[in-house]
Amino acid sequence: DGQEFDINDLALRRRLFFLPDFPPVFVGESVLTNLGRLLRLYQADGGDAPERLVQRMQALDLLELAEKPIEQLSRGQSYKSVLAALLTIDPELWLLDGPLASGMDPQGLAVLRSEVRAAAARGRTIVFSTQILEVAERLADTVCVLHRGQIRLFEPIASLRHHAENPTDAVIDALLKSLRDP
């Protein structure tokens, strides 16, 4: 929205949620306590938030792990637990680092795909990094290629397909071309 990001501006920070490849967690506490802390940090713990969180946990097959210490979860389970918080908070901007290589099981990946599409339809902006171009092509509306700190390509996938010799490989072809061009 034209605002410069200020780490001290809590209202601005609550508009986005960064879910890194290895999500930060509060070690020594249960999954549910971790999720509760995240919801409170985002001031998203009121109203029907508990019910929405339980629904997300159920969809991600996490309910039976709710009381388990979070550090005992696998990498994929840990990612799914923080994803449940993100889905419940539903901020304006989602920043997802390598969600498709996070170690989540197929059920978690299916929930992620469905929720990303639904969030985009609600007007949310979802930015995710991936090295799996075929998946990016299926999930994303726009591709941005960063190379050595510079934007080398920023274009809607539909446009890439329209201009490609082979629409099936449009993203891969555009990526390779963007890296060759100065």
Coordinates of C-alpha atoms in Angstrom, one line a residue:
D1 CA 0.0 0.0 0.0
G2 CA 2.9 2.3 -0.5
Q3 CA 4.0 2.1 3.1
E4 CA 7.6 1.5 3.9
F5 CA 7.9 -1.5 6.2
D6 CA 8.7 -0.5 9.8
I7 CA 9.6 -3.4 12.1
N8 CA 8.3 -1.3 15.0
D9 CA 4.9 -0.7 13.5
L10 CA 2.9 -3.6 15.0
A11 CA -0.3 -2.8 13.1
L12 CA 1.6 -3.0 9.9
R13 CA 3.4 -6.2 11.0
R14 CA 0.0 -7.8 11.8
R15 CA -1.0 -7.4 8.2
L16 CA 1.5 -10.0 7.1
F17 CA 2.6 -13.4 8.2
F18 CA 6.0 -14.9 7.3
L19 CA 6.1 -18.7 7.4
P20 CA 9.8 -19.7 6.8
D21 CA 11.0 -23.1 5.7
F22 CA 11.7 -24.0 9.3
P23 CA 9.0 -22.2 11.3
P24 CA 10.0 -20.6 14.6
V25 CA 8.3 -22.3 17.6
F26 CA 8.2 -21.9 21.3
V27 CA 10.2 -25.0 22.4
G28 CA 9.0 -26.7 25.6
E29 CA 5.4 -25.9 24.9
S30 CA 2.6 -27.8 23.3
V31 CA 1.3 -27.4 19.8
L32 CA -1.8 -25.7 21.1
T33 CA 0.1 -23.3 23.3
N34 CA 2.3 -22.3 20.4
L35 CA -0.8 -21.7 18.2
G36 CA -2.5 -19.7 21.0
R37 CA 0.6 -17.5 21.3
L38 CA 0.6 -16.8 17.6
L39 CA -3.1 -15.9 17.5
R40 CA -2.6 -13.6 20.5
L41 CA 0.4 -11.9 18.9
Y42 CA -1.8 -11.1 15.9
Q43 CA -4.8 -10.2 18.1
A44 CA -6.7 -12.9 16.2
D45 CA -7.7 -15.0 19.2
G46 CA -11.2 -13.6 19.8
G47 CA -14.6 -14.4 18.4
D48 CA -14.8 -17.7 16.5
A49 CA -11.0 -18.0 16.3
P50 CA -10.9 -21.1 18.5
E51 CA -13.5 -22.9 16.3
R52 CA -11.7 -21.9 13.1
L53 CA -8.3 -23.1 14.6
V54 CA -9.8 -26.4 15.5
Q55 CA -11.2 -26.7 11.9
R56 CA -7.8 -26.0 10.5
M57 CA -6.1 -28.4 12.8
Q58 CA -8.6 -31.1 11.9
A59 CA -8.1 -30.4 8.2
L60 CA -4.3 -30.7 8.6
D61 CA -4.6 -33.8 10.8
L62 CA -3.1 -32.1 13.9
L63 CA -5.8 -32.5 16.5
E64 CA -4.2 -35.6 18.1
L65 CA -0.9 -33.7 18.4
A66 CA -2.4 -30.7 20.1
E67 CA -0.9 -31.5 23.6
K68 CA 2.3 -32.8 22.3
P69 CA 5.5 -30.7 22.8
I70 CA 6.1 -29.0 19.5
E71 CA 9.8 -29.9 19.4
Q72 CA 8.7 -33.6 19.1
L73 CA 6.9 -33.0 15.8
S74 CA 8.4 -33.8 12.5
R75 CA 9.4 -30.9 10.2
G76 CA 6.3 -31.3 8.2
Q77 CA 4.0 -31.5 11.3
S78 CA 5.7 -28.4 12.7
Y79 CA 5.1 -26.5 9.4
K80 CA 1.5 -27.6 9.4
S81 CA 1.0 -26.4 12.9
V82 CA 2.2 -22.9 12.1
L83 CA 0.2 -23.1 8.8
A84 CA -2.9 -23.7 10.9
A85 CA -2.2 -20.4 12.8
L86 CA -1.7 -18.6 9.5
L87 CA -4.9 -19.9 8.1
T88 CA -6.8 -18.9 11.2
I89 CA -5.2 -15.4 11.3
D90 CA -5.7 -14.9 7.6
P91 CA -3.6 -11.7 7.2
E92 CA -3.6 -9.6 4.0
L93 CA -0.1 -10.7 3.0
W94 CA 1.2 -14.3 3.2
L95 CA 4.9 -14.8 2.8
L96 CA 5.7 -18.5 2.4
D97 CA 9.2 -19.8 2.1
G98 CA 9.4 -23.1 0.3
P99 CA 5.9 -24.4 1.4
L100 CA 5.9 -27.1 -1.2
A101 CA 9.3 -28.5 0.1
S102 CA 8.4 -28.1 3.8
G103 CA 8.1 -31.8 4.6
M104 CA 4.3 -31.7 4.7
D105 CA 2.4 -34.8 3.9
P106 CA 0.0 -35.0 0.8
Q107 CA -3.0 -34.0 3.0
G108 CA -1.2 -30.9 4.2
L109 CA -0.1 -29.9 0.7
A110 CA -3.7 -30.4 -0.5
V111 CA -5.0 -28.1 2.3
L112 CA -2.3 -25.5 1.4
R113 CA -3.2 -25.5 -2.3
S114 CA -6.9 -25.2 -1.5
E115 CA -6.5 -22.5 1.1
V116 CA -4.1 -20.5 -1.1
R117 CA -6.6 -20.4 -3.9
A118 CA -9.4 -19.4 -1.5
A119 CA -7.3 -16.7 0.1
A120 CA -6.4 -15.2 -3.3
A121 CA -10.1 -15.2 -4.1
R122 CA -10.8 -13.2 -0.9
G123 CA -8.2 -10.6 -2.0
R124 CA -5.2 -11.8 0.0
T125 CA -1.8 -11.6 -1.5
I126 CA 0.3 -14.8 -1.3
V127 CA 4.0 -14.7 -2.1
F128 CA 5.8 -18.0 -2.0
S129 CA 9.3 -19.1 -3.0
T130 CA 9.9 -22.3 -4.7
Q131 CA 12.4 -24.0 -7.0
I132 CA 9.8 -26.4 -8.2
L133 CA 8.7 -24.5 -11.3
E134 CA 6.0 -26.9 -12.4
V135 CA 4.2 -26.4 -9.1
A136 CA 4.6 -22.6 -9.3
E137 CA 3.0 -22.7 -12.7
R138 CA 0.0 -24.6 -11.4
L139 CA -0.5 -22.4 -8.2
A140 CA 0.7 -18.9 -9.1
D141 CA -0.9 -16.2 -11.1
T142 CA 2.4 -14.3 -11.6
V143 CA 6.0 -15.3 -11.7
C144 CA 8.8 -13.2 -10.3
V145 CA 12.4 -14.4 -10.9
L146 CA 15.1 -13.0 -8.7
H147 CA 18.7 -13.5 -9.7
R148 CA 21.6 -12.1 -7.7
G149 CA 19.4 -9.6 -6.1
Q150 CA 17.7 -8.3 -9.2
I151 CA 14.2 -8.9 -10.6
R152 CA 14.8 -10.6 -13.9
L153 CA 11.2 -11.5 -14.7
F154 CA 7.9 -10.4 -13.4
E155 CA 5.0 -11.5 -15.5
P156 CA 1.6 -13.1 -15.3
I157 CA 1.7 -16.8 -16.2
A158 CA -1.2 -16.3 -18.7
S159 CA 1.0 -13.9 -20.6
L160 CA 4.0 -16.2 -20.5
R161 CA 1.8 -19.0 -21.9
H162 CA 0.4 -16.7 -24.6
H163 CA 3.8 -15.7 -25.9
A164 CA 5.5 -19.2 -25.5
E165 CA 6.3 -21.5 -28.4
N166 CA 5.3 -24.4 -26.1
P167 CA 2.8 -23.2 -23.5
T168 CA 3.4 -26.4 -21.4
D169 CA 7.0 -25.2 -20.6
A170 CA 6.2 -21.5 -20.6
V171 CA 7.5 -20.8 -17.1
I172 CA 10.7 -22.8 -17.5
D173 CA 11.4 -21.3 -20.9
A174 CA 10.8 -17.8 -19.5
L175 CA 13.0 -18.4 -16.5
L176 CA 15.9 -19.7 -18.6
K177 CA 15.6 -16.8 -21.0
S178 CA 15.5 -14.3 -18.1
L179 CA 18.8 -15.7 -16.8
R180 CA 20.5 -15.5 -20.2
D181 CA 19.4 -12.0 -21.0
P182 CA 21.5 -9.2 -19.4

